Amino acid sequence: MLYREAGQFKTTYAADQQLFPIRQDRIGMAILLAVVFVGVPVAAATPALAGMIDFNYWFSGVLIPFLIFSLAALGLNILTGYAGQLSLGSAAFMAVGAFAAYNFELRVPGMPMLASFILAGVVAALIGIVFGLPSLRIKGFYLAVATLAAQFFVVWALTKFGWLSNYSSSGVITAQKLVVFGYAVDTPVKRYLLVLAIVSVMALAAKNMVRSSIGRAWMAVRDMDVAAEVVGIPMVKTKLLAFAISSFYCGVAGALYAFAYLGTVEPAGFELELSFRILFMIIIGGVGSILGSFLGAGFIVLLPIFMDLSAASIERSFGLALPAGLVSNLTLILFGALIVFFLVVEPLGLARLWQIAKEKLRLWPFPH
Amino acid sequence: MTAGRKIGRPILEIDGVSLAFGGVVALQGVSFDVREHEIRAIIGPNGAGKSSMLNVINGVYHPQQGTVAFKGRRRRNVDPHEAAQQGIARTFQNIALFRGMTVLDNIMTGRNLKMKSNFLQQAVYWGAAKREELEHRAKVEAVIDFLEIQHIRKTPVGRLPYGLQKRVELARALAAEPELLLLDEPMAGMNLEEKQDMSRFVLDVNDQMGTSIVLIEHDMSVVMDLSDRVVVLDYGRKIADGTPDEVRNNRGVIDAYLGVAH
Ligand SMILES: Nc1ncnc2c1ncn2[C@@H]1O[C@H](COP(=O)(O)OP(=O)(O)OP(=O)(O)O)[C@@H](O)[C@H]1O
Ligand SMILES: [Mg+2]
């Protein structure tokens, strides 16, 4: 089937403003959703396949972290990619989400888990607003440095105030059992489906926001703040809302990180290094792109796995043992090179490359 | 040419406005008014303070002295956001479009002020938020048709040639349905044909929507054709004020333009 929009005339603005105005994109999305929500779990339940593929590893070690990082990257992309406010505090807001959800579950009897996640996002949003206040005065590099304050302060506070981790040593918390609507989410495939559902809904919400007036306000502030004010976009509200919503996304991602991925987390697990990793995801995936958040997260989660597999197969076929640490160092070097490549050559990342490919395909085979 | 319009009472009154940047005096005791439905030109040599005057009117700059009254409300300091709310829209001398956004999205920002749904409704994109988006899209499409830019709707503005960018900027301002429109050299850098198009648009806006317009322009023939009255600034002072004919024959104006020593 050709990727064309020829013959698909839109007769109403409603048709033109759909989520996916091109029919092939709609079909592609429907297939993707069917595969990830139905196809993958069914495959995992098929004994013949389960014998060949270690599904538990793929769910717990690849797909779940991929989805959670996509959500965090989406959060950062709202703030940095859409609203143009550089932040190095993503990991801090994840930490807030993780610890807030833990405390809601711990201290409020009968608290539904999803409510804890939402409230964890709200707490992260409030803290995001506080650390967003400097953005009303400063931008760019200086703002990034100011968000570092959030990063250090949160990790410090979580270690310092024992109450937040129920007085465990060095702030380690063990997330409560995942139960949703009275239903125990206790296997990798169930956790995968829960995370997938939450991430899908939040990605849709993000897509809707960026195609509405709030999204245009963010991009206007990003592209030219003086002109944004002149057309009547309220600067304070627009920027702080970007911080709040971005932190909400990171907060929920942090709660899922603790409850559906690691199970046990400590403040030191949310260091600056994690914030940088999320920043690299949006640089590689695409700054200012919903799709890019997923591509970047996928890339960063999958690359080390791919490198390990390649190394293993090289070792096997040549019968040699690569020095320990070589592969992980090579992976780091590759990351560095890719980040520089994308910053210099294609600042809009993988999402832009995908878009260019689609534009080419639309013209193919007649490139005029 | 614009005989059908009825010029009304003053909608904007500038009274004794002075503005300095450190030691640089941009405006000195400038007073003039703009009437309803009028096209009012501001002319003057480079650095005369024309753009600064527009910046004072919509609150980008705050004057040290003097007041600005819009629709009878007198104030010294207004912020640009308030000015937009009161019905003032503008374009800039150096195009100030949102470069990463499409033409359509740029123009839609002109209607942000009128959109009332909150971010939660927009996240769900159902009911009120969707209806509102479509209503405003229809208004924006009317502006797009009016300025004849249908073919570039979905183009990112950064990819457009200069002349079209100027037109998109005008579209964004018009989308706000302003009562007062400030145009800072809307025809600068355009070829003859583009200038004629732009002149026609300015006249049509004024004629069909009754918008009052303040226009900064260097091309004298354009000024003479379009404007009802002209203010002349030189070194931050007003040196003449009147109909195009009066101003053209004014001794001081001729001297300022020919560069007679002060
Ligand atoms: N933001 C600013 N900071 C410092 N000086 C400024 C600023 N804006 C304007 N000026 C100065 O004020 C004076 C008037 O500038 P303005 O831009 O208003 O002139 P203009 O009449 O629009 O000139 P042009 O025809 O070149 O656009 C100039 O001397 C300019 O250097
Ligand atoms: Mg100027």
XYZ file of C-alpha atoms and ligand atoms in Angstrom:
662
model
C 0.000 0.000 0.000
C 1.395 3.351 -0.956
C 1.821 6.070 1.579
C -0.208 8.791 -0.103
C -2.744 11.329 0.887
C -3.781 11.915 -2.716
C -7.523 11.564 -3.081
C -8.093 12.024 0.643
C -9.757 15.415 0.471
C -10.823 17.002 3.684
C -14.113 18.746 3.550
C -14.315 19.929 7.134
C -11.874 21.482 9.561
C -12.789 18.703 11.963
C -11.419 16.171 9.480
C -8.301 18.243 9.021
C -7.738 18.531 12.758
C -7.928 14.834 13.518
C -5.131 13.220 15.423
C -3.902 11.467 12.278
C -5.262 13.250 9.219
C -3.676 10.760 6.810
C -5.503 7.445 6.527
C -2.360 5.322 6.350
C -1.194 6.810 9.650
C -4.511 5.941 11.261
C -4.276 2.373 10.058
C -0.662 2.113 11.165
C -1.551 3.370 14.621
C -4.456 0.937 14.948
C -2.173 -1.945 14.011
C 0.487 -0.800 16.454
C -2.029 -0.564 19.300
C -3.434 -4.009 18.455
C 0.061 -5.495 18.478
C 1.222 -3.971 21.756
C -2.036 -4.426 23.678
C -3.133 -7.793 22.294
C -0.479 -9.346 20.080
C 2.398 -9.215 22.541
C 0.501 -10.582 25.579
C -1.052 -13.333 23.451
C 2.351 -14.281 22.087
C 3.709 -14.421 25.614
C 0.904 -16.767 26.593
C 1.578 -19.067 23.648
C 3.616 -22.025 24.952
C 5.429 -22.624 21.658
C 6.768 -19.064 21.595
C 7.390 -18.861 25.318
C 9.814 -21.714 24.918
C 11.920 -19.736 22.447
C 11.775 -16.235 23.862
C 12.297 -15.214 27.462
C 9.217 -13.015 27.675
C 9.680 -12.224 31.353
C 13.036 -10.723 30.564
C 11.619 -8.714 27.678
C 8.750 -7.360 29.759
C 10.671 -6.592 32.931
C 14.037 -5.739 31.461
C 13.138 -3.980 28.219
C 9.526 -3.052 27.548
C 8.565 -1.772 30.988
C 11.643 0.458 31.412
C 11.246 1.593 27.800
C 7.671 2.715 28.452
C 8.520 4.387 31.751
C 11.447 6.267 30.250
C 9.262 7.265 27.323
C 6.867 8.834 29.805
C 9.646 10.722 31.571
C 11.059 11.839 28.214
C 7.586 12.975 27.213
C 7.452 15.044 30.383
C 10.791 16.662 29.674
C 9.830 17.186 26.051
C 6.741 19.153 27.066
C 8.924 21.480 29.087
C 12.055 21.673 26.975
C 10.921 20.679 23.503
C 7.588 22.496 23.419
C 7.882 25.282 25.961
C 11.615 25.837 25.393
C 12.620 25.746 29.082
C 15.790 23.721 29.511
C 15.686 21.521 32.607
C 18.123 19.185 34.308
C 15.707 18.204 37.044
C 13.699 15.367 35.475
C 15.125 12.708 37.785
C 14.257 14.808 40.817
C 10.630 14.975 39.761
C 10.650 11.221 39.202
C 11.987 10.813 42.720
C 9.238 13.017 44.089
C 6.669 10.877 42.289
C 8.141 7.616 43.560
C 8.370 8.739 47.181
C 5.021 10.520 47.138
C 3.203 7.442 45.821
C 4.961 5.321 48.455
C 3.875 7.662 51.218
C 0.279 7.913 50.040
C 0.055 4.130 50.032
C 1.816 3.890 53.379
C -0.086 6.548 55.268
C -3.560 6.708 53.784
C -5.485 3.529 54.585
C -7.276 2.043 51.609
C -5.754 4.459 49.140
C -6.382 3.176 45.595
C -3.118 2.725 43.744
C -4.074 4.753 40.689
C -5.132 7.601 42.966
C -1.705 7.427 44.610
C -0.040 7.668 41.208
C -2.151 10.647 40.207
C -1.555 12.397 43.528
C 2.163 11.613 43.222
C 2.059 13.405 39.876
C 0.266 16.334 41.488
C 2.880 16.604 44.239
C 5.623 16.536 41.613
C 3.713 19.217 39.674
C 3.566 21.500 42.718
C 7.283 21.104 43.337
C 7.822 21.645 39.614
C 6.014 24.969 39.852
C 8.248 26.082 42.719
C 11.414 25.204 40.818
C 9.907 26.728 37.694
C 9.691 30.158 39.281
C 13.233 31.154 38.217
C 12.131 30.658 34.586
C 10.110 33.837 34.909
C 13.391 35.714 35.153
C 16.085 33.693 33.447
C 16.392 31.395 30.484
C 18.662 28.993 28.654
C 21.855 27.974 30.348
C 21.145 29.916 33.540
C 17.757 28.293 33.883
C 19.323 24.864 33.401
C 21.646 25.635 36.277
C 18.692 26.754 38.395
C 16.905 23.447 37.730
C 20.016 21.710 39.013
C 18.999 23.144 42.356
C 15.836 21.045 42.178
C 17.928 18.032 41.339
C 20.250 18.389 44.325
C 17.662 19.661 46.752
C 15.224 16.806 46.211
C 17.826 14.065 46.534
C 19.183 15.755 49.635
C 15.751 16.218 51.217
C 14.751 12.607 50.587
C 17.917 11.404 52.292
C 17.805 13.952 55.082
C 14.185 13.687 56.214
C 13.713 10.126 57.365
C 9.942 10.473 57.571
C 9.781 10.506 53.766
C 11.252 7.004 53.535
C 9.620 5.787 56.740
C 13.027 5.969 58.482
C 14.725 3.306 56.400
C 18.489 3.396 56.155
C 19.829 5.689 53.400
C 16.262 6.368 52.287
C 15.626 3.034 50.577
C 11.946 2.361 50.007
C 10.249 -0.809 48.863
C 7.139 -0.126 46.866
C 3.897 -1.678 48.042
C 2.338 -4.487 46.017
C 0.660 -3.259 42.854
C -3.078 -3.679 43.126
C -5.409 -1.938 40.696
C -9.165 -2.000 41.251
C -8.708 -4.911 43.632
C -6.788 -6.844 41.015
C -3.218 -7.897 41.823
C -0.762 -6.814 39.147
C 1.820 -9.395 40.035
C 3.315 -10.794 36.826
C 5.567 -9.145 34.267
C 2.903 -9.227 31.567
C 0.315 -7.633 33.859
C 2.758 -4.941 34.889
C 3.564 -4.356 31.246
C -0.103 -3.913 30.370
C -0.707 -1.550 33.271
C 2.279 0.626 32.370
C 1.348 0.494 28.701
C -2.194 1.651 29.429
C -1.063 4.540 31.627
C 1.615 5.651 29.171
C -0.766 5.432 26.203
C -3.410 7.565 27.888
C -0.844 10.155 28.960
C 0.760 10.250 25.524
C -2.639 10.870 23.968
C -3.305 13.637 26.473
C 0.066 15.202 25.671
C -0.637 15.045 21.951
C -3.994 16.710 22.537
C -2.482 19.465 24.614
C 0.219 20.291 22.093
C -2.339 20.627 19.309
C -4.522 22.946 21.388
C -4.132 26.508 22.522
C -1.933 25.594 25.495
C 0.497 23.821 23.162
C 0.607 26.774 20.805
C 1.213 29.051 23.772
C 4.174 26.876 24.827
C 5.689 26.897 21.366
C 5.138 30.630 21.020
C 6.982 31.259 24.276
C 9.744 28.943 23.081
C 10.110 30.581 19.667
C 9.854 34.253 20.628
C 8.737 35.335 24.064
C 8.292 39.048 23.335
C 5.987 38.328 20.408
C 4.119 35.789 22.522
C 3.351 38.464 25.085
C 2.302 40.891 22.400
C -0.280 38.462 21.012
C -1.603 38.170 24.547
C -0.137 34.906 25.780
C 0.172 35.082 29.571
C 3.835 34.397 30.247
C 3.677 33.395 33.906
C 0.768 31.013 33.493
C 2.157 29.439 30.321
C 5.614 28.764 31.724
C 4.471 27.540 35.121
C 1.889 25.282 33.527
C 4.650 23.774 31.405
C 6.676 23.096 34.559
C 3.647 21.667 36.346
C 2.516 19.358 33.570
C 6.038 18.263 32.737
C 6.707 17.446 36.376
C 3.392 15.630 36.609
C 4.496 13.341 33.784
C 7.915 12.806 35.361
C 6.264 12.213 38.733
C 3.985 9.497 37.396
C 6.956 8.002 35.546
C 8.855 7.962 38.844
C 5.993 6.228 40.643
C 5.860 3.572 37.922
C 9.653 3.287 38.055
C 9.391 2.332 41.709
C 6.155 0.329 41.671
C 6.202 -1.429 38.309
C 9.869 -1.643 37.404
C 12.430 -1.716 40.213
C 10.290 -2.374 43.257
C 12.971 -0.937 45.525
C 14.433 2.510 45.021
C 16.567 4.969 46.934
C 17.179 8.710 46.498
C 20.652 8.036 45.113
C 18.979 6.234 42.207
C 17.586 9.548 41.000
C 20.855 11.383 40.559
C 21.779 13.933 37.929
C 22.991 11.121 35.697
C 19.384 9.980 35.267
C 18.263 13.516 34.391
C 20.936 13.603 31.736
C 19.880 10.244 30.377
C 16.339 11.574 29.910
C 17.693 14.713 28.280
C 19.709 12.569 25.859
C 16.560 10.654 25.009
C 14.822 13.749 23.757
C 17.922 14.993 21.963
C 18.287 11.719 20.087
C 14.559 11.115 19.678
C 13.485 14.598 18.780
C 13.070 17.821 20.710
C 9.473 19.006 20.452
C 8.004 15.711 19.315
C 5.735 13.245 21.098
C 6.905 10.418 18.863
C 10.498 11.476 19.448
C 10.132 10.861 23.186
C 9.368 7.212 22.454
C 12.035 6.839 19.780
C 14.688 8.345 22.034
C 13.721 6.220 25.023
C 13.625 3.120 22.846
C 17.008 3.901 21.432
C 18.673 4.483 24.776
C 17.084 1.435 26.398
C 17.777 -0.845 23.440
C 21.263 0.227 22.409
C 23.102 -1.386 25.370
C 21.085 -4.575 24.900
C 21.876 -4.604 21.211
C 25.559 -4.012 21.934
C 25.635 -6.877 24.467
C 23.962 -9.232 22.024
C 26.360 -8.255 19.234
C 29.338 -8.700 21.534
C 28.070 -12.106 22.591
C 27.645 -13.221 19.003
C 31.109 -11.912 18.069
C 32.589 -13.799 20.981
C 30.789 -16.931 19.924
C 31.622 -16.815 16.233
C 35.271 -15.891 16.691
C 35.738 -17.906 19.830
C 37.357 -15.064 21.735
C 36.619 -13.279 24.977
C 36.267 -9.497 24.779
C 37.823 -7.660 27.730
C 35.371 -6.910 30.521
C 33.918 -3.428 30.329
C 34.801 -3.010 26.679
C 31.233 -3.256 25.488
C 29.804 -0.868 28.040
C 32.546 1.642 27.291
C 31.921 1.309 23.571
C 28.239 1.896 24.238
C 29.030 5.098 26.102
C 31.276 6.286 23.291
C 28.549 5.551 20.783
C 26.028 7.514 22.872
C 28.373 10.462 23.023
C 28.983 10.396 19.300
C 25.266 10.134 18.540
C 24.370 12.998 20.823
C 26.934 15.215 19.157
C 25.693 14.047 15.758
C 22.091 14.895 16.523
C 22.901 18.207 18.164
C 24.968 19.313 15.192
C 23.366 17.625 12.191
C 19.748 16.919 13.055
C 18.579 18.829 16.118
C 15.079 17.492 15.648
C 16.297 13.957 16.126
C 15.025 10.580 14.995
C 11.471 11.874 14.784
C 12.596 14.320 12.094
C 14.390 11.566 10.197
C 11.191 9.531 10.309
C 9.217 12.514 9.020
C 11.683 13.067 6.172
C 11.385 9.394 5.263
C 7.603 9.743 5.165
C 7.807 12.860 2.995
C 10.069 11.012 0.575
C 7.709 8.063 0.579
C 4.773 10.317 -0.156
C 6.479 11.517 -3.323
C 7.881 8.137 -4.291
C 8.314 7.011 -7.054
C 7.985 10.430 -8.679
C 10.200 12.794 -6.731
C 8.535 15.997 -7.911
C -10.687 55.873 -2.199
C -11.705 55.466 1.413
C -14.664 57.750 1.189
C -17.116 55.225 2.627
C -15.522 55.195 6.080
C -16.702 57.381 8.862
C -13.823 58.652 10.930
C -14.908 58.872 14.539
C -13.695 60.154 17.869
C -10.152 59.601 19.107
C -9.612 55.977 20.113
C -5.968 56.475 21.118
C -4.513 59.598 22.735
C -0.783 59.971 23.289
C 0.029 62.771 25.683
C 3.520 64.127 26.325
C 5.315 60.810 26.038
C 9.061 60.839 26.747
C 11.265 57.776 26.661
C 15.023 57.429 27.072
C 17.392 54.480 27.161
C 20.165 55.584 29.479
C 21.472 58.652 27.715
C 19.748 57.925 24.403
C 16.556 59.906 24.066
C 14.093 58.020 21.874
C 10.980 60.152 22.407
C 10.544 63.644 23.795
C 7.150 64.998 24.769
C 5.301 63.439 21.860
C 1.537 63.980 21.683
C -0.949 62.977 19.005
C -4.144 61.041 18.644
C -5.613 58.347 16.439
C -9.297 58.392 15.605
C -11.667 55.516 15.157
C -11.446 53.953 11.682
C -8.518 56.160 10.766
C -5.229 55.208 9.094
C -2.589 57.209 10.859
C 0.960 57.152 9.503
C 4.125 57.791 11.508
C 7.077 58.810 9.393
C 10.565 60.101 10.087
C 14.224 59.393 9.385
C 16.015 56.331 10.807
C 16.264 56.397 14.560
C 13.544 59.057 14.864
C 11.685 57.006 17.468
C 8.876 55.548 15.357
C 9.225 51.951 16.508
C 9.723 53.137 20.072
C 6.386 54.937 19.801
C 4.604 51.714 18.823
C 6.362 49.911 21.646
C 5.038 52.474 24.091
C 1.514 52.157 22.716
C 1.301 48.419 23.322
C 3.349 48.323 26.486
C 6.608 46.776 25.297
C 8.353 49.954 26.508
C 7.272 52.026 29.471
C 7.747 55.777 29.018
C 9.355 57.868 31.760
C 6.821 60.610 31.203
C 3.444 61.083 29.631
C 0.395 58.888 29.232
C -1.355 56.790 26.669
C -5.147 56.579 26.661
C -6.802 53.795 24.732
C -10.589 53.893 24.479
C -10.588 56.586 27.121
C -8.547 54.625 29.669
C -5.500 56.660 30.535
C -2.385 54.885 31.773
C 1.376 55.171 31.720
C 2.393 51.576 32.156
C 0.474 48.794 30.559
C 1.960 45.412 29.800
C 1.779 43.924 26.296
C -0.572 41.198 27.429
C -3.066 43.764 28.777
C -2.772 45.828 25.635
C -3.641 42.744 23.597
C -6.629 42.094 25.837
C -7.868 45.633 25.291
C -7.806 45.128 21.537
C -4.386 46.230 20.304
C -2.533 43.977 17.858
C 0.664 44.632 15.951
C 3.376 43.526 13.591
C 7.093 44.106 14.014
C 9.748 45.778 11.926
C 11.889 42.649 12.130
C 9.384 39.875 11.640
C 8.509 38.282 14.976
C 6.838 35.047 13.956
C 7.092 31.774 15.834
C 9.575 30.112 13.533
C 9.112 26.530 14.612
C 5.355 26.584 14.022
C 3.259 26.314 10.876
C 1.496 29.281 9.325
C -1.817 27.991 10.641
C -0.521 27.590 14.204
C 1.078 31.026 14.111
C -2.203 32.605 13.121
C -4.113 30.519 15.673
C -1.983 32.081 18.436
C -3.688 35.343 17.525
C -6.862 33.822 18.968
C -5.349 32.356 22.140
C -6.763 35.198 24.187
C -10.268 34.335 23.112
C -9.974 30.624 23.889
C -11.448 29.736 27.230
C -11.096 25.975 27.664
C -8.519 24.897 30.243
C -5.638 22.484 29.789
C -7.537 19.527 31.236
C -10.315 19.940 28.713
C -7.712 20.305 26.006
C -5.914 17.160 27.145
C -9.153 15.259 26.665
C -9.902 17.152 23.428
C -13.571 16.416 23.626
C -16.673 18.550 23.850
C -15.958 22.151 24.711
C -12.261 22.157 23.848
C -12.775 20.529 20.467
C -15.731 22.728 19.609
C -13.759 25.815 20.559
C -10.788 24.725 18.474
C -13.010 24.285 15.424
C -14.805 27.601 15.904
C -11.539 29.475 16.073
C -10.118 27.523 13.182
C -13.036 28.768 11.083
C -12.284 32.384 12.045
C -8.637 31.890 11.221
C -9.514 30.378 7.866
C -11.471 33.531 7.081
C -8.321 35.575 7.702
C -6.288 33.131 5.606
C -8.724 33.548 2.719
C -8.732 37.303 3.122
C -4.930 37.504 2.859
C -4.779 34.851 0.158
C -2.382 32.492 1.913
C -4.383 29.247 1.699
C -1.588 27.450 -0.130
C 0.942 27.841 2.689
C -1.320 26.963 5.643
C 0.686 23.943 6.721
C 4.155 25.301 5.936
C 6.512 26.063 8.820
C 6.975 29.833 8.698
C 10.753 29.558 8.763
C 10.640 28.166 5.223
C 8.680 31.055 3.730
C 10.124 33.948 1.762
C 10.250 37.316 3.481
C 7.221 38.861 1.770
C 4.966 35.995 2.777
C 6.264 36.047 6.339
C 5.185 39.678 6.576
C 1.765 38.656 5.373
C 1.517 35.838 7.920
C 2.444 38.267 10.650
C -0.381 40.539 9.548
C -2.685 37.514 9.551
C -1.734 36.696 13.140
C -2.528 40.258 14.180
C -5.844 40.255 12.318
C -6.870 36.931 13.829
C -7.166 38.763 17.138
C -9.850 41.014 15.595
C -8.164 44.106 17.033
C -9.695 47.540 17.285
C -6.298 49.126 16.864
C -3.674 47.657 14.578
C -0.047 48.801 14.759
C 2.018 48.075 11.648
C 5.761 48.659 11.792
C 7.026 48.978 8.220
C 4.795 46.257 6.774
C 6.167 46.833 3.283
C 9.860 47.153 4.019
C 11.995 45.042 1.737
C 9.142 44.149 -0.596
C 9.063 44.472 -4.358
C 6.526 46.712 -6.074
C 3.946 44.009 -6.609
C 4.151 42.812 -3.009
C 3.827 46.391 -1.811
C 0.698 46.865 -3.875
C -0.801 43.686 -2.436
C 0.033 44.746 1.084
C -1.385 48.248 0.523
C -4.602 46.714 -0.717
C -4.813 44.476 2.361
C -4.252 47.402 4.709
C -6.968 49.426 3.000
C -9.364 46.466 2.987
C -8.824 45.788 6.676
C -9.531 49.391 7.446
C -12.502 49.552 5.133
C -14.205 46.238 5.787
C -13.454 45.748 9.464
C -13.285 49.388 10.457
C -9.982 48.790 12.263
C -8.011 51.875 13.269
C -4.456 51.578 12.010
C -1.143 53.149 12.965
C 1.309 52.613 10.133
C 5.042 53.242 10.068
C 6.320 53.427 6.541
C 9.320 54.850 4.713
C 7.889 54.732 1.204
C 6.328 58.184 0.774
C 4.034 57.232 -2.071
C 2.528 54.483 0.075
C 2.067 56.886 2.960
C 0.435 59.476 0.743
C -1.935 56.886 -0.728
C -2.985 55.131 2.431
C -3.052 57.502 5.315
C -5.647 59.958 6.516
C -3.220 61.863 8.727
C 0.525 61.750 9.258
C 2.740 62.337 12.316
C 6.346 63.217 11.563
C 9.021 62.409 14.145
C 12.617 63.564 14.059
C 15.141 62.890 16.842
C 12.296 61.803 19.098
C 10.273 65.001 18.666
C 7.099 65.532 16.737
C 7.886 68.072 14.030
C 4.675 67.963 12.022
C 1.170 66.543 12.139
C -1.539 66.783 9.499
C -2.931 65.461 6.261
C -0.461 63.952 3.807
C -0.552 67.105 1.702
C 0.076 69.429 4.626
C 2.962 67.331 5.801
C 4.522 67.026 2.365
C 4.774 70.784 2.026
C 5.952 71.433 5.575
C 9.314 73.209 5.702
C 10.564 71.370 8.798
C 9.730 68.007 7.292
C 11.580 68.778 4.091
C 14.600 69.871 6.113
C 14.526 66.742 8.274
C 14.427 64.504 5.252
C 17.104 66.428 3.388
C 19.293 66.307 6.469
C 19.615 70.018 7.237
C 21.857 70.481 10.266
C 20.115 71.011 13.589
N 15.745 48.744 23.377
C 16.523 49.806 23.129
N 17.651 50.016 23.839
C 18.440 51.082 23.605
N 18.188 52.015 22.670
C 17.078 51.865 21.922
C 16.190 50.759 22.105
N 15.185 50.875 21.221
C 15.410 51.979 20.533
N 16.550 52.584 20.936
C 17.104 53.830 20.436
O 16.064 54.772 20.346
C 16.175 55.539 19.167
C 14.919 55.403 18.365
O 14.837 54.097 17.853
P 13.603 53.556 17.044
O 13.847 52.120 16.779
O 12.367 53.920 17.735
O 13.726 54.379 15.667
P 12.896 54.234 14.324
O 12.327 55.566 14.043
O 11.974 53.098 14.387
O 14.058 53.935 13.280
P 14.063 53.008 11.979
O 13.477 53.791 10.884
O 15.502 52.731 11.755
O 13.292 51.806 12.313
C 17.409 55.042 18.441
O 18.482 55.896 18.775
C 17.621 53.667 19.020
O 18.978 53.339 19.013
Mg 11.778 51.292 13.471
